[in-house]
GROMACS .gro file of C-alpha atoms in nm:
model
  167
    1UNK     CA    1  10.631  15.748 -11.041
    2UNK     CA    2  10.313  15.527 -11.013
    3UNK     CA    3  10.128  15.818 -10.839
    4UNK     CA    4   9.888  15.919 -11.112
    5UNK     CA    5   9.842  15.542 -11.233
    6UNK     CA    6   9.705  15.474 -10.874
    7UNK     CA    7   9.514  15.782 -10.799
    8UNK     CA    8   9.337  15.778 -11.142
    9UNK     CA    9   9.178  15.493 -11.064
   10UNK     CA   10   9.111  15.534 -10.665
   11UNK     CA   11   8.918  15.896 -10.853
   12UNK     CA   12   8.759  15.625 -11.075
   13UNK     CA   13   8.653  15.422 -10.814
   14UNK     CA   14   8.555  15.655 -10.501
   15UNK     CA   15   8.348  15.887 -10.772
   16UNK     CA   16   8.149  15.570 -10.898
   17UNK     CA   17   8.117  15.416 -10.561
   18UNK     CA   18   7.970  15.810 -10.456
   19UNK     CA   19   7.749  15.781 -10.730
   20UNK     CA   20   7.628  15.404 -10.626
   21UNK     CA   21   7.582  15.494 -10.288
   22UNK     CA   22   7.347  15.764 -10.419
   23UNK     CA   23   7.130  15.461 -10.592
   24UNK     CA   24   7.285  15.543 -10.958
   25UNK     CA   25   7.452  15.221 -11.030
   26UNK     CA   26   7.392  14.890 -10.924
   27UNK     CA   27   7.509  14.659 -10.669
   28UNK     CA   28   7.645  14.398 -10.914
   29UNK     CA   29   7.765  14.660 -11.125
   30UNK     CA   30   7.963  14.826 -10.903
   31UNK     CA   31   8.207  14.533 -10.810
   32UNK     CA   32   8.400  14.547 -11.130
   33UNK     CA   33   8.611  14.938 -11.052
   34UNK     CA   34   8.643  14.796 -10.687
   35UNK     CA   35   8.749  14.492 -10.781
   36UNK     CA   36   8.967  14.629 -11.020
   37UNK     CA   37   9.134  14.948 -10.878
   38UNK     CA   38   9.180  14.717 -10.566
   39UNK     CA   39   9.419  14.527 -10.835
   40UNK     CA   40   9.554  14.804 -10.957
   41UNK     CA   41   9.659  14.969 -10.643
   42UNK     CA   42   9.797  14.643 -10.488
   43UNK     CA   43  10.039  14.618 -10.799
   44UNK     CA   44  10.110  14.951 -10.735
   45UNK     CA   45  10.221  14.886 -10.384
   46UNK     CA   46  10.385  14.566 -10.456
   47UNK     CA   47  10.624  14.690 -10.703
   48UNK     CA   48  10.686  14.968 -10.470
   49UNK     CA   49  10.798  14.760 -10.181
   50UNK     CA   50  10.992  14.536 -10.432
   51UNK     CA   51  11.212  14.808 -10.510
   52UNK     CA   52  11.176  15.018 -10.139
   53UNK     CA   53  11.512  15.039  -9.993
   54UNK     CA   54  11.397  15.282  -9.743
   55UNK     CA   55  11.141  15.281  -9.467
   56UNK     CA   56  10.957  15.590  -9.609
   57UNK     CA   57  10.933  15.317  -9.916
   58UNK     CA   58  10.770  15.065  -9.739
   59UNK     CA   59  10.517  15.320  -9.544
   60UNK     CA   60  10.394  15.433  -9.888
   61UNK     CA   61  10.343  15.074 -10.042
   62UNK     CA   62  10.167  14.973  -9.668
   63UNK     CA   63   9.936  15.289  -9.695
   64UNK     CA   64   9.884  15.202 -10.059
   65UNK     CA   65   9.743  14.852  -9.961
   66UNK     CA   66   9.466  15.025  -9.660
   67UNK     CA   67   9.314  15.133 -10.005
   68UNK     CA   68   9.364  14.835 -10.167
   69UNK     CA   69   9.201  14.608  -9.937
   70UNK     CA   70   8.903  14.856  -9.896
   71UNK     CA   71   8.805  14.806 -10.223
   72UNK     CA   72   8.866  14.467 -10.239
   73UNK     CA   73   8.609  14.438  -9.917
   74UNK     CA   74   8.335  14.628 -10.098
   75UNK     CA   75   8.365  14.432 -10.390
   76UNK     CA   76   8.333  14.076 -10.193
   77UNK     CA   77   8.027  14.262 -10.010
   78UNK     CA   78   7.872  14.326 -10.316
   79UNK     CA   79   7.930  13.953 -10.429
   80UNK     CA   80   7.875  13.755 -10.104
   81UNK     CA   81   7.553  13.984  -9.967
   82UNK     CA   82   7.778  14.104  -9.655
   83UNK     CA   83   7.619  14.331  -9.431
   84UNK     CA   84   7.950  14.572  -9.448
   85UNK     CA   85   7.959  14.592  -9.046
   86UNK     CA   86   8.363  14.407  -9.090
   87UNK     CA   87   8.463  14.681  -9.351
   88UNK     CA   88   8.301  14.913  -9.101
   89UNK     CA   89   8.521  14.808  -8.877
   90UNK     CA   90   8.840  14.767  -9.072
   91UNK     CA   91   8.748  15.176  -9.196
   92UNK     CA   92   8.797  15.255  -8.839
   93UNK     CA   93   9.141  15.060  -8.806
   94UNK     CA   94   9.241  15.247  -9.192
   95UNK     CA   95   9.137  15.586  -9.035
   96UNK     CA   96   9.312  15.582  -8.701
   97UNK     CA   97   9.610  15.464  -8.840
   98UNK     CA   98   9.645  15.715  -9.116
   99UNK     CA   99   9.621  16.014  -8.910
  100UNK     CA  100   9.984  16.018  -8.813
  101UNK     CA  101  10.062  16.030  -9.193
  102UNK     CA  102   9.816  16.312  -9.239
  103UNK     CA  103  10.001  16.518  -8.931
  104UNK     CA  104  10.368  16.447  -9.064
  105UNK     CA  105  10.264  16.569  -9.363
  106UNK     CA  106  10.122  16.854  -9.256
  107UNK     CA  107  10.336  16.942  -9.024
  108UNK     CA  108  10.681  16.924  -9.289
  109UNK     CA  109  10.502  17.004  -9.585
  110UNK     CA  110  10.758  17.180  -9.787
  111UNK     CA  111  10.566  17.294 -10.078
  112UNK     CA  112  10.207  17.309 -10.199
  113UNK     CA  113  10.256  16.923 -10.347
  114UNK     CA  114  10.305  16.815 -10.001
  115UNK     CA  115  10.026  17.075  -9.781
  116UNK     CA  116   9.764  16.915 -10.077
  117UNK     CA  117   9.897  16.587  -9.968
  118UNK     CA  118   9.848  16.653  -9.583
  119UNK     CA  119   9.454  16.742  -9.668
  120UNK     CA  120   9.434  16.468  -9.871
  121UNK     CA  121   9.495  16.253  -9.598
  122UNK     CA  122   9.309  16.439  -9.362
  123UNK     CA  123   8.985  16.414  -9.620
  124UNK     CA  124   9.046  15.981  -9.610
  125UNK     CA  125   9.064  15.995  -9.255
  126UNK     CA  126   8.763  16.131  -9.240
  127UNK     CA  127   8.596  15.898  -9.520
  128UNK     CA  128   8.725  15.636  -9.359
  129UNK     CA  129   8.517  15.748  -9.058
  130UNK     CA  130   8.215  15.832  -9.253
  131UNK     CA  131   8.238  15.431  -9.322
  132UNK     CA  132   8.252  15.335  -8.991
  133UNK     CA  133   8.005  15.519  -8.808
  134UNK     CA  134   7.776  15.448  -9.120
  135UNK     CA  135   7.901  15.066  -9.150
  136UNK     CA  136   7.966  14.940  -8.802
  137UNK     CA  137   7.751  15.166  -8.612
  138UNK     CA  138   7.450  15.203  -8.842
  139UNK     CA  139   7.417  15.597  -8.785
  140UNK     CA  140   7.192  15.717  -9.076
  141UNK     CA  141   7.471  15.902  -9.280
  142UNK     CA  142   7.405  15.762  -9.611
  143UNK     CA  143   7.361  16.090  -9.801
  144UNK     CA  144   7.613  16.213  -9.621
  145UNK     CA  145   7.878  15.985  -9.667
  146UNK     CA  146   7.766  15.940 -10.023
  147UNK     CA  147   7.857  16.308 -10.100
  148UNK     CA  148   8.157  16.269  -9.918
  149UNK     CA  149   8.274  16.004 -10.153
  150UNK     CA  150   8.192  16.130 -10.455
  151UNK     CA  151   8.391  16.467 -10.379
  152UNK     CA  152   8.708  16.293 -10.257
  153UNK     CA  153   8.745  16.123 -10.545
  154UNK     CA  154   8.646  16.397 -10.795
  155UNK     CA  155   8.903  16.653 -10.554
  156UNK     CA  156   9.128  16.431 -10.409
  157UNK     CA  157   9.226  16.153 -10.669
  158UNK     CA  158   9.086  16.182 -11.048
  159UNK     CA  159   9.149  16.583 -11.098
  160UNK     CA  160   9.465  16.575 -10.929
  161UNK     CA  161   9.557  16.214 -11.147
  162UNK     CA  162   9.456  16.407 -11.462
  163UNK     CA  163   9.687  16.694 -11.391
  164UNK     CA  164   9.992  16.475 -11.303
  165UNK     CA  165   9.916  16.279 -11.644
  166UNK     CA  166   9.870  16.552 -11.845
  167UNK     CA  167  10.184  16.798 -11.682
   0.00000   0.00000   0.00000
């Protein structure tokens, strides 16, 4: 039910964080959508484990917060000068342990809602990733990862938001 609410502004906040990666907004600027979609999201998941009466319940409010405290972590960064190489490190913890979601998915996806659900979590995975290699390990994948991030949330979170808000 809080679906769109939460992926609206994840596509809010992975498209502007794209866009600062690529040098178009500033590093002050940028903590405000992180630290407020990391907000957001957390309610999101809080209210859904108030009312989870099922495991499935809980699983979706815990996967919730991996994004939550993401954004939270690049907004600190921004404000404390933080060289990113923990949140490197945390984006390899987030993307290992979202793959199993990403194959169950898959793997019983009874309709096109679910298979676009599967990819989705295939494509944060492999953000995720992107962040650590770039973060932790320093590989040169700035561009890269930049582009990355801008098209998951323009594909993956802020069209698909819009469509569920607008059904």
């Amino acid at each position: 039910m809080l679906l769109p609410l939460s992926l609206l502004f994840v596509g809010a906040v992975l498209t502007l964080n794209g866009l600062w990666m690529m040098n178009r907004i500033a590093d002050r600027e940028i903590v405000v959508i992180n630290l407020a979609t990391a907000f957001i999201t957390a309610t999101v998941a809080i209210l859904s484990m108030a009312g989870a009466d099922t495991p499935q319940a809980v699983k979706g409010a815990a996967l919730t917060l991996l994004f939550s405290l993401t954004y939270l972590w690049v907004g600190m960064n921004r404000l404390t000068g933080s060289d990113g190489r923990g949140l490197g490190w945390f984006s390899l913890f987030v993307a290992i342990s979202v793959l199993p979601e990403a194959i169950a998915t898959l793997r019983h996806a009874p309709d096109a809602m679910a298979l676009w659900l599967g990819l989705c979590w295939i494509g944060w995975a492999g953000l995720w990733l992107l962040y650590f290699l770039l973060l932790a390990l320093r590989w040169p994948l700035e561009r890269t990862t930049a582009a990355a991030t801008l098209a998951s949330g323009v594909l993956t979170a802020w069209l698909p938001a819009l469509a569920m808000l607008y059904a």
